[in-house]
Amino acid sequence: MIGDPVEHSISPAMQNASFRKLGLDYIYLPFRVAKENVGAAIAGMRALNMRGLNVTIPHKLAVIPYLDRVDDLAEKIGAVNTIVNDNGVLTGYNTDSAGFLRALIETGVDPKGKNVVVVGAGGAARGIVFALIGNSAKLTVVNRTLTRAEELARRAREVFGRAPRVSALSRPDLAALVKEADIVVNTTNVGMHPAEGESPVPCELLRPGLTVYDIVYNPIKTRLLRDAEAAGAKTIGGVDMLVWQGALAFEKWTGHEALVEVMKEEAIRQLRRG
Ligand code: ATR
């Protein structure tokens, strides 16, 4: 993987655990790459015949010009997190958005036709919003800064010919939207360590029948997820998305089905270790 920083990434441990368990002759290593060296790093990948790369912040956009092909959804999102090297032909994918969706579907929730409220309109929201629109969810993007949600909606209209509704993150608006929703997704960093007491959605709005998906994975169980559980809602945590984006990348590189449970156990072990 390349990124900056990469020191605290749990992906190496997660991927290597699955390689080991399957007896596959691969190794996953993190490389800290500065912005100005992204092109050289991709050239190095070709020269060294690396089978694949994960790309993390801040290089997900910057790698694109150096690839031979980019998968359709990754192109629409404008971010690549996985590269596969097929005999010198480099293809970019976005398994963050695919992993988000897969974790949802694995929980038995098909977003098609569902009312979904996405909280947040930042970098993480874009792939999620596009994945959900691509799967015919009825979307509303709620953000503290309304103009940013509007920008994301505009981009969605350009790309898909359809835009989500948008709303500001005000208490009455959120209450009305969550009441109508089947699924609520938090893509903001509210509730992330060290602000573990915070939640983007007041607990009184949560109820049985609702699916609450928080992409924050540190802590493993956020305040939002704990509130949702207590309210009888179905919950999906950021660890699931993290594991599935890794599992989908693993499958593209190796052609083997990933050991999702092994990867999840390892991810949780690493996160608990801190
Ligand atoms: P990321 O790439 O992790 O999505 P980002 O692009 O900085 O990071 O976006 C962070 C998101 O969290 C934004 O939607 C941000 O809202 P604004 O657009 O209004 O900044 C949201 N966010 C961060 N802190 C927040 C807070 N305390 N309350 C509500 N939303 C917050």
mmCIF file of C-alpha atoms and ligand atoms in Angstrom:
data_model
loop_
_atom_site.group_PDB
_atom_site.id
_atom_site.type_symbol
_atom_site.label_atom_id
_atom_site.label_comp_id
_atom_site.label_asym_id
_atom_site.label_seq_id
_atom_site.Cartn_x
_atom_site.Cartn_y
_atom_site.Cartn_z
ATOM 1 C CA MET A 1 0.000 0.000 0.000
ATOM 2 C CA ILE A 2 1.017 3.555 -0.572
ATOM 3 C CA GLY A 3 -0.186 6.563 1.395
ATOM 4 C CA ASP A 4 0.993 9.199 3.817
ATOM 5 C CA PRO A 5 0.813 8.375 6.671
ATOM 6 C CA VAL A 6 0.662 4.557 6.566
ATOM 7 C CA GLU A 7 2.253 3.671 9.896
ATOM 8 C CA HIS A 8 -0.992 2.956 11.731
ATOM 9 C CA SER A 9 -2.760 1.116 8.939
ATOM 10 C CA ILE A 10 -4.208 -2.224 9.939
ATOM 11 C CA SER A 11 -4.424 -3.412 6.319
ATOM 12 C CA PRO A 12 -1.006 -5.152 6.319
ATOM 13 C CA ALA A 13 -1.915 -7.337 9.308
ATOM 14 C CA MET A 14 -5.386 -8.016 7.919
ATOM 15 C CA GLN A 15 -4.212 -8.973 4.419
ATOM 16 C CA ASN A 16 -1.196 -10.969 5.578
ATOM 17 C CA ALA A 17 -3.374 -12.981 7.983
ATOM 18 C CA SER A 18 -5.534 -14.057 5.050
ATOM 19 C CA PHE A 19 -2.517 -14.832 2.809
ATOM 20 C CA ARG A 20 -0.970 -16.967 5.568
ATOM 21 C CA LYS A 21 -4.140 -18.843 6.354
ATOM 22 C CA LEU A 22 -4.637 -19.715 2.684
ATOM 23 C CA GLY A 23 -0.943 -20.515 2.195
ATOM 24 C CA LEU A 24 -0.638 -17.935 -0.601
ATOM 25 C CA ASP A 25 2.822 -16.672 -1.545
ATOM 26 C CA TYR A 26 2.103 -12.963 -1.205
ATOM 27 C CA ILE A 27 3.160 -10.279 1.244
ATOM 28 C CA TYR A 28 1.488 -6.924 1.909
ATOM 29 C CA LEU A 29 3.728 -4.025 2.906
ATOM 30 C CA PRO A 30 3.031 -0.370 3.690
ATOM 31 C CA PHE A 31 5.094 2.300 1.932
ATOM 32 C CA ARG A 32 4.987 5.922 2.942
ATOM 33 C CA VAL A 33 5.051 7.895 -0.314
ATOM 34 C CA ALA A 34 5.232 11.677 -0.516
ATOM 35 C CA LYS A 35 2.927 13.537 -2.902
ATOM 36 C CA GLU A 36 5.643 14.352 -5.415
ATOM 37 C CA ASN A 37 6.631 10.675 -5.667
ATOM 38 C CA VAL A 38 3.294 9.130 -6.602
ATOM 39 C CA GLY A 39 4.229 8.727 -10.294
ATOM 40 C CA ALA A 40 7.592 7.207 -9.359
ATOM 41 C CA ALA A 41 5.878 4.800 -6.968
ATOM 42 C CA ILE A 42 3.548 3.562 -9.722
ATOM 43 C CA ALA A 43 6.506 3.233 -12.121
ATOM 44 C CA GLY A 44 8.218 1.243 -9.370
ATOM 45 C CA MET A 45 5.203 -1.024 -9.098
ATOM 46 C CA ARG A 46 5.549 -1.831 -12.796
ATOM 47 C CA ALA A 47 9.335 -2.255 -12.606
ATOM 48 C CA LEU A 48 9.154 -4.557 -9.585
ATOM 49 C CA ASN A 49 6.234 -6.555 -10.983
ATOM 50 C CA MET A 50 4.142 -5.981 -7.909
ATOM 51 C CA ARG A 51 0.804 -7.721 -8.271
ATOM 52 C CA GLY A 52 -1.176 -4.967 -6.653
ATOM 53 C CA LEU A 53 -1.413 -1.877 -4.526
ATOM 54 C CA ASN A 54 -3.816 -0.312 -2.129
ATOM 55 C CA VAL A 55 -3.796 3.449 -2.298
ATOM 56 C CA THR A 56 -4.772 5.470 0.710
ATOM 57 C CA ILE A 57 -5.043 9.101 1.726
ATOM 58 C CA PRO A 58 -3.922 11.450 0.194
ATOM 59 C CA HIS A 59 -3.141 9.687 -3.128
ATOM 60 C CA LYS A 60 -6.470 8.174 -4.236
ATOM 61 C CA LEU A 61 -6.988 10.828 -6.897
ATOM 62 C CA ALA A 62 -3.331 11.429 -7.768
ATOM 63 C CA VAL A 63 -2.659 7.846 -8.954
ATOM 64 C CA ILE A 64 -5.338 7.922 -11.668
ATOM 65 C CA PRO A 65 -3.278 9.563 -14.477
ATOM 66 C CA TYR A 66 -0.608 6.845 -14.096
ATOM 67 C CA LEU A 67 -2.993 3.901 -14.669
ATOM 68 C CA ASP A 68 -3.862 2.188 -17.951
ATOM 69 C CA ARG A 69 -7.519 1.620 -17.072
ATOM 70 C CA VAL A 70 -9.916 2.770 -14.416
ATOM 71 C CA ASP A 71 -13.059 0.891 -13.479
ATOM 72 C CA ASP A 72 -16.273 2.768 -14.275
ATOM 73 C CA LEU A 73 -17.444 3.435 -10.700
ATOM 74 C CA ALA A 74 -13.938 4.409 -9.537
ATOM 75 C CA GLU A 75 -13.782 6.855 -12.435
ATOM 76 C CA LYS A 76 -17.152 8.344 -11.506
ATOM 77 C CA ILE A 77 -16.121 8.681 -7.870
ATOM 78 C CA GLY A 78 -12.747 10.084 -8.916
ATOM 79 C CA ALA A 79 -10.847 7.918 -6.427
ATOM 80 C CA VAL A 80 -8.882 4.673 -6.742
ATOM 81 C CA ASN A 81 -7.940 2.644 -3.668
ATOM 82 C CA THR A 82 -6.949 -0.631 -5.365
ATOM 83 C CA ILE A 83 -4.649 -1.259 -8.331
ATOM 84 C CA VAL A 84 -4.201 -4.608 -10.061
ATOM 85 C CA ASN A 85 -1.144 -5.250 -12.238
ATOM 86 C CA ASP A 86 -1.899 -7.730 -15.039
ATOM 87 C CA ASN A 87 1.428 -8.251 -16.807
ATOM 88 C CA GLY A 88 2.153 -4.551 -16.860
ATOM 89 C CA VAL A 89 -1.408 -3.357 -17.465
ATOM 90 C CA LEU A 90 -2.543 -1.409 -14.414
ATOM 91 C CA THR A 91 -6.258 -1.176 -13.590
ATOM 92 C CA GLY A 92 -7.685 0.989 -10.814
ATOM 93 C CA TYR A 93 -10.742 0.128 -8.717
ATOM 94 C CA ASN A 94 -12.583 1.609 -5.778
ATOM 95 C CA THR A 95 -13.251 -1.150 -3.265
ATOM 96 C CA ASP A 96 -14.121 1.404 -0.558
ATOM 97 C CA SER A 97 -17.481 2.035 -2.170
ATOM 98 C CA ALA A 98 -17.926 -1.599 -3.217
ATOM 99 C CA GLY A 99 -16.949 -2.712 0.301
ATOM 100 C CA PHE A 100 -19.431 -0.293 1.846
ATOM 101 C CA LEU A 101 -22.190 -1.824 -0.246
ATOM 102 C CA ARG A 102 -21.100 -5.409 0.304
ATOM 103 C CA ALA A 103 -21.092 -5.018 4.083
ATOM 104 C CA LEU A 104 -24.644 -3.678 3.853
ATOM 105 C CA ILE A 105 -25.838 -6.501 1.623
ATOM 106 C CA GLU A 106 -24.094 -9.157 3.759
ATOM 107 C CA THR A 107 -26.187 -7.905 6.686
ATOM 108 C CA GLY A 108 -29.272 -8.717 4.654
ATOM 109 C CA VAL A 109 -30.113 -5.142 3.689
ATOM 110 C CA ASP A 110 -30.607 -4.403 -0.007
ATOM 111 C CA PRO A 111 -30.535 -0.621 -0.517
ATOM 112 C CA LYS A 112 -32.599 -0.806 -3.708
ATOM 113 C CA GLY A 113 -35.660 1.424 -3.401
ATOM 114 C CA LYS A 114 -34.901 2.134 0.279
ATOM 115 C CA ASN A 115 -34.988 5.562 1.892
ATOM 116 C CA VAL A 116 -31.419 6.287 2.904
ATOM 117 C CA VAL A 117 -30.140 9.267 4.871
ATOM 118 C CA VAL A 118 -26.404 9.862 4.474
ATOM 119 C CA VAL A 119 -24.942 12.169 7.091
ATOM 120 C CA GLY A 120 -21.869 14.010 5.796
ATOM 121 C CA ALA A 121 -20.720 15.232 2.402
ATOM 122 C CA GLY A 122 -16.932 14.953 2.647
ATOM 123 C CA GLY A 123 -14.404 12.724 0.933
ATOM 124 C CA ALA A 124 -15.733 9.514 2.465
ATOM 125 C CA ALA A 125 -19.337 10.378 1.581
ATOM 126 C CA ARG A 126 -18.783 10.624 -2.147
ATOM 127 C CA GLY A 127 -18.079 6.946 -2.897
ATOM 128 C CA ILE A 128 -20.886 5.912 -0.561
ATOM 129 C CA VAL A 129 -23.412 8.279 -2.120
ATOM 130 C CA PHE A 130 -22.431 7.152 -5.619
ATOM 131 C CA ALA A 131 -22.595 3.474 -4.687
ATOM 132 C CA LEU A 132 -26.068 3.983 -3.209
ATOM 133 C CA ILE A 133 -27.355 6.005 -6.177
ATOM 134 C CA GLY A 134 -25.930 3.346 -8.494
ATOM 135 C CA ASN A 135 -27.997 0.813 -6.546
ATOM 136 C CA SER A 136 -31.234 2.766 -6.816
ATOM 137 C CA ALA A 137 -31.568 3.916 -3.231
ATOM 138 C CA LYS A 138 -33.714 6.979 -2.506
ATOM 139 C CA LEU A 139 -31.150 9.251 -0.981
ATOM 140 C CA THR A 140 -30.938 12.344 1.146
ATOM 141 C CA VAL A 141 -27.549 13.843 1.991
ATOM 142 C CA VAL A 142 -27.529 15.784 5.245
ATOM 143 C CA ASN A 143 -24.534 17.941 6.035
ATOM 144 C CA ARG A 144 -23.551 20.590 8.558
ATOM 145 C CA THR A 145 -22.429 22.785 5.651
ATOM 146 C CA LEU A 146 -25.341 22.720 3.217
ATOM 147 C CA THR A 147 -23.331 24.050 0.246
ATOM 148 C CA ARG A 148 -21.070 21.020 0.430
ATOM 149 C CA ALA A 149 -24.061 18.659 0.223
ATOM 150 C CA GLU A 150 -25.347 20.683 -2.742
ATOM 151 C CA GLU A 151 -21.981 20.335 -4.453
ATOM 152 C CA LEU A 152 -22.047 16.571 -4.001
ATOM 153 C CA ALA A 153 -25.614 16.433 -5.346
ATOM 154 C CA ARG A 154 -24.590 18.466 -8.388
ATOM 155 C CA ARG A 155 -21.750 16.089 -9.081
ATOM 156 C CA ALA A 156 -24.091 13.096 -8.735
ATOM 157 C CA ARG A 157 -26.469 14.652 -11.261
ATOM 158 C CA GLU A 158 -23.600 15.178 -13.726
ATOM 159 C CA VAL A 159 -22.443 11.606 -13.373
ATOM 160 C CA PHE A 160 -25.683 9.622 -12.928
ATOM 161 C CA GLY A 161 -28.313 12.023 -14.234
ATOM 162 C CA ARG A 162 -29.909 11.798 -10.764
ATOM 163 C CA ALA A 163 -29.200 13.762 -7.620
ATOM 164 C CA PRO A 164 -29.909 13.016 -3.963
ATOM 165 C CA ARG A 165 -32.052 15.407 -1.947
ATOM 166 C CA VAL A 166 -30.024 17.586 0.370
ATOM 167 C CA SER A 167 -30.641 19.021 3.789
ATOM 168 C CA ALA A 168 -28.786 20.895 6.509
ATOM 169 C CA LEU A 169 -27.930 19.015 9.699
ATOM 170 C CA SER A 170 -30.560 20.728 11.838
ATOM 171 C CA ARG A 171 -32.383 18.814 14.532
ATOM 172 C CA PRO A 172 -35.970 19.145 13.166
ATOM 173 C CA ASP A 173 -34.942 18.339 9.585
ATOM 174 C CA LEU A 174 -32.932 15.329 10.708
ATOM 175 C CA ALA A 175 -35.821 14.108 12.870
ATOM 176 C CA ALA A 176 -38.249 14.243 9.946
ATOM 177 C CA LEU A 177 -35.807 12.524 7.583
ATOM 178 C CA VAL A 178 -34.843 9.731 9.970
ATOM 179 C CA LYS A 179 -38.511 9.061 10.667
ATOM 180 C CA GLU A 180 -39.016 8.249 6.978
ATOM 181 C CA ALA A 181 -35.701 6.422 6.574
ATOM 182 C CA ASP A 182 -34.916 2.707 6.267
ATOM 183 C CA ILE A 183 -31.157 3.223 6.532
ATOM 184 C CA VAL A 184 -29.059 5.948 8.166
ATOM 185 C CA VAL A 185 -25.345 6.157 7.316
ATOM 186 C CA ASN A 186 -22.781 8.227 9.186
ATOM 187 C CA THR A 187 -19.866 9.250 6.946
ATOM 188 C CA THR A 188 -18.629 12.077 9.199
ATOM 189 C CA ASN A 189 -15.922 11.719 11.791
ATOM 190 C CA VAL A 190 -18.306 12.607 14.618
ATOM 191 C CA GLY A 191 -17.847 9.989 17.349
ATOM 192 C CA MET A 192 -14.351 9.042 16.225
ATOM 193 C CA HIS A 193 -11.634 8.614 18.865
ATOM 194 C CA PRO A 194 -10.929 10.714 20.945
ATOM 195 C CA ALA A 195 -14.445 12.303 20.740
ATOM 196 C CA GLU A 196 -16.075 8.975 21.585
ATOM 197 C CA GLY A 197 -19.001 10.473 23.488
ATOM 198 C CA GLU A 198 -20.409 12.219 20.423
ATOM 199 C CA SER A 199 -22.995 11.026 17.939
ATOM 200 C CA PRO A 200 -24.263 12.681 14.754
ATOM 201 C CA VAL A 201 -27.814 11.376 15.305
ATOM 202 C CA PRO A 202 -29.683 11.986 18.600
ATOM 203 C CA CYS A 203 -30.647 8.694 20.245
ATOM 204 C CA GLU A 204 -34.386 9.556 20.402
ATOM 205 C CA LEU A 205 -34.519 9.362 16.603
ATOM 206 C CA LEU A 206 -33.388 5.723 16.517
ATOM 207 C CA ARG A 207 -35.915 2.879 16.512
ATOM 208 C CA PRO A 208 -36.457 -0.768 15.580
ATOM 209 C CA GLY A 209 -36.773 -1.344 11.843
ATOM 210 C CA LEU A 210 -34.019 1.151 11.089
ATOM 211 C CA THR A 211 -30.562 0.089 9.887
ATOM 212 C CA VAL A 212 -27.771 2.269 11.268
ATOM 213 C CA TYR A 213 -24.424 2.112 9.479
ATOM 214 C CA ASP A 214 -21.475 4.008 10.958
ATOM 215 C CA ILE A 215 -18.293 4.002 8.875
ATOM 216 C CA VAL A 216 -16.197 5.106 11.870
ATOM 217 C CA TYR A 217 -14.181 2.083 13.095
ATOM 218 C CA ASN A 218 -12.262 3.628 15.953
ATOM 219 C CA PRO A 219 -13.842 2.966 18.432
ATOM 220 C CA ILE A 220 -15.151 -0.329 17.058
ATOM 221 C CA LYS A 221 -18.523 0.391 18.631
ATOM 222 C CA THR A 222 -19.279 4.084 18.358
ATOM 223 C CA ARG A 223 -21.777 5.971 20.474
ATOM 224 C CA LEU A 224 -24.136 5.981 17.463
ATOM 225 C CA LEU A 225 -23.925 2.188 17.146
ATOM 226 C CA ARG A 226 -24.462 1.696 20.882
ATOM 227 C CA ASP A 227 -27.487 4.009 20.837
ATOM 228 C CA ALA A 228 -28.847 2.224 17.767
ATOM 229 C CA GLU A 229 -28.437 -1.182 19.400
ATOM 230 C CA ALA A 230 -30.168 0.036 22.541
ATOM 231 C CA ALA A 231 -33.045 1.357 20.421
ATOM 232 C CA GLY A 232 -33.463 -2.029 18.723
ATOM 233 C CA ALA A 233 -32.111 -0.911 15.342
ATOM 234 C CA LYS A 234 -29.956 -3.093 13.106
ATOM 235 C CA THR A 235 -26.300 -1.978 13.147
ATOM 236 C CA ILE A 236 -23.300 -2.170 10.837
ATOM 237 C CA GLY A 237 -19.906 -0.858 11.930
ATOM 238 C CA GLY A 238 -16.970 0.672 10.121
ATOM 239 C CA VAL A 239 -14.935 -2.487 10.715
ATOM 240 C CA ASP A 240 -17.232 -4.350 8.325
ATOM 241 C CA MET A 241 -16.657 -1.798 5.585
ATOM 242 C CA LEU A 242 -12.914 -1.852 6.275
ATOM 243 C CA VAL A 243 -12.807 -5.635 6.085
ATOM 244 C CA TRP A 244 -14.914 -5.836 2.938
ATOM 245 C CA GLN A 245 -12.889 -3.225 1.047
ATOM 246 C CA GLY A 246 -9.842 -5.313 1.919
ATOM 247 C CA ALA A 247 -11.519 -8.602 1.019
ATOM 248 C CA LEU A 248 -12.594 -7.308 -2.394
ATOM 249 C CA ALA A 249 -9.061 -6.048 -3.105
ATOM 250 C CA PHE A 250 -7.657 -9.410 -1.955
ATOM 251 C CA GLU A 251 -9.921 -11.227 -4.395
ATOM 252 C CA LYS A 252 -8.847 -8.993 -7.286
ATOM 253 C CA TRP A 253 -5.146 -9.580 -6.590
ATOM 254 C CA THR A 254 -5.166 -13.284 -5.797
ATOM 255 C CA GLY A 255 -8.234 -14.679 -7.566
ATOM 256 C CA HIS A 256 -9.050 -16.433 -4.277
ATOM 257 C CA GLU A 257 -12.046 -15.788 -2.102
ATOM 258 C CA ALA A 258 -10.852 -13.821 0.929
ATOM 259 C CA LEU A 259 -11.186 -15.250 4.413
ATOM 260 C CA VAL A 260 -13.453 -12.476 5.595
ATOM 261 C CA GLU A 261 -13.791 -13.802 9.152
ATOM 262 C CA VAL A 262 -10.003 -14.170 9.517
ATOM 263 C CA MET A 263 -9.545 -10.627 8.237
ATOM 264 C CA LYS A 264 -12.189 -9.283 10.591
ATOM 265 C CA GLU A 265 -10.690 -11.038 13.611
ATOM 266 C CA GLU A 266 -7.273 -9.631 12.756
ATOM 267 C CA ALA A 267 -8.686 -6.132 12.152
ATOM 268 C CA ILE A 268 -10.407 -6.184 15.544
ATOM 269 C CA ARG A 269 -7.250 -7.500 17.227
ATOM 270 C CA GLN A 270 -5.220 -4.645 15.706
ATOM 271 C CA LEU A 271 -7.799 -2.003 16.589
ATOM 272 C CA ARG A 272 -8.021 -3.223 20.205
ATOM 273 C CA ARG A 273 -4.237 -3.083 20.432
ATOM 274 C CA GLY A 274 -4.465 0.584 19.320
HETATM 275 P P1 ATR B 1 -13.669 12.603 5.118
HETATM 276 O O1 ATR B 1 -12.741 12.446 3.948
HETATM 277 O O2 ATR B 1 -13.281 11.721 6.281
HETATM 278 O O3 ATR B 1 -15.097 12.492 4.743
HETATM 279 P P2 ATR B 1 -13.871 15.461 5.169
HETATM 280 O O4 ATR B 1 -13.823 15.514 3.697
HETATM 281 O O5 ATR B 1 -13.110 16.482 5.948
HETATM 282 O O6 ATR B 1 -13.370 14.062 5.687
HETATM 283 O O7 ATR B 1 -15.408 15.476 5.635
HETATM 284 C C1 ATR B 1 -15.772 15.405 6.961
HETATM 285 C C2 ATR B 1 -17.301 15.356 7.066
HETATM 286 O O8 ATR B 1 -17.678 15.321 8.425
HETATM 287 C C3 ATR B 1 -17.998 16.567 6.479
HETATM 288 O O9 ATR B 1 -19.258 16.197 5.993
HETATM 289 C C4 ATR B 1 -18.116 17.463 7.708
HETATM 290 O O10 ATR B 1 -19.118 18.451 7.638
HETATM 291 P P3 ATR B 1 -18.793 19.899 6.967
HETATM 292 O O11 ATR B 1 -18.829 19.684 5.482
HETATM 293 O O12 ATR B 1 -19.878 20.759 7.461
HETATM 294 O O13 ATR B 1 -17.437 20.289 7.477
HETATM 295 C C5 ATR B 1 -18.477 16.447 8.747
HETATM 296 N N1 ATR B 1 -18.185 16.891 10.112
HETATM 297 C C6 ATR B 1 -16.974 16.968 10.703
HETATM 298 N N2 ATR B 1 -17.098 17.380 11.984
HETATM 299 C C7 ATR B 1 -18.439 17.558 12.210
HETATM 300 C C8 ATR B 1 -19.218 17.961 13.332
HETATM 301 N N3 ATR B 1 -18.654 18.271 14.520
HETATM 302 N N4 ATR B 1 -20.564 18.001 13.189
HETATM 303 C C9 ATR B 1 -21.147 17.682 12.014
HETATM 304 N N5 ATR B 1 -20.468 17.308 10.919
HETATM 305 C C10 ATR B 1 -19.133 17.241 11.006
#
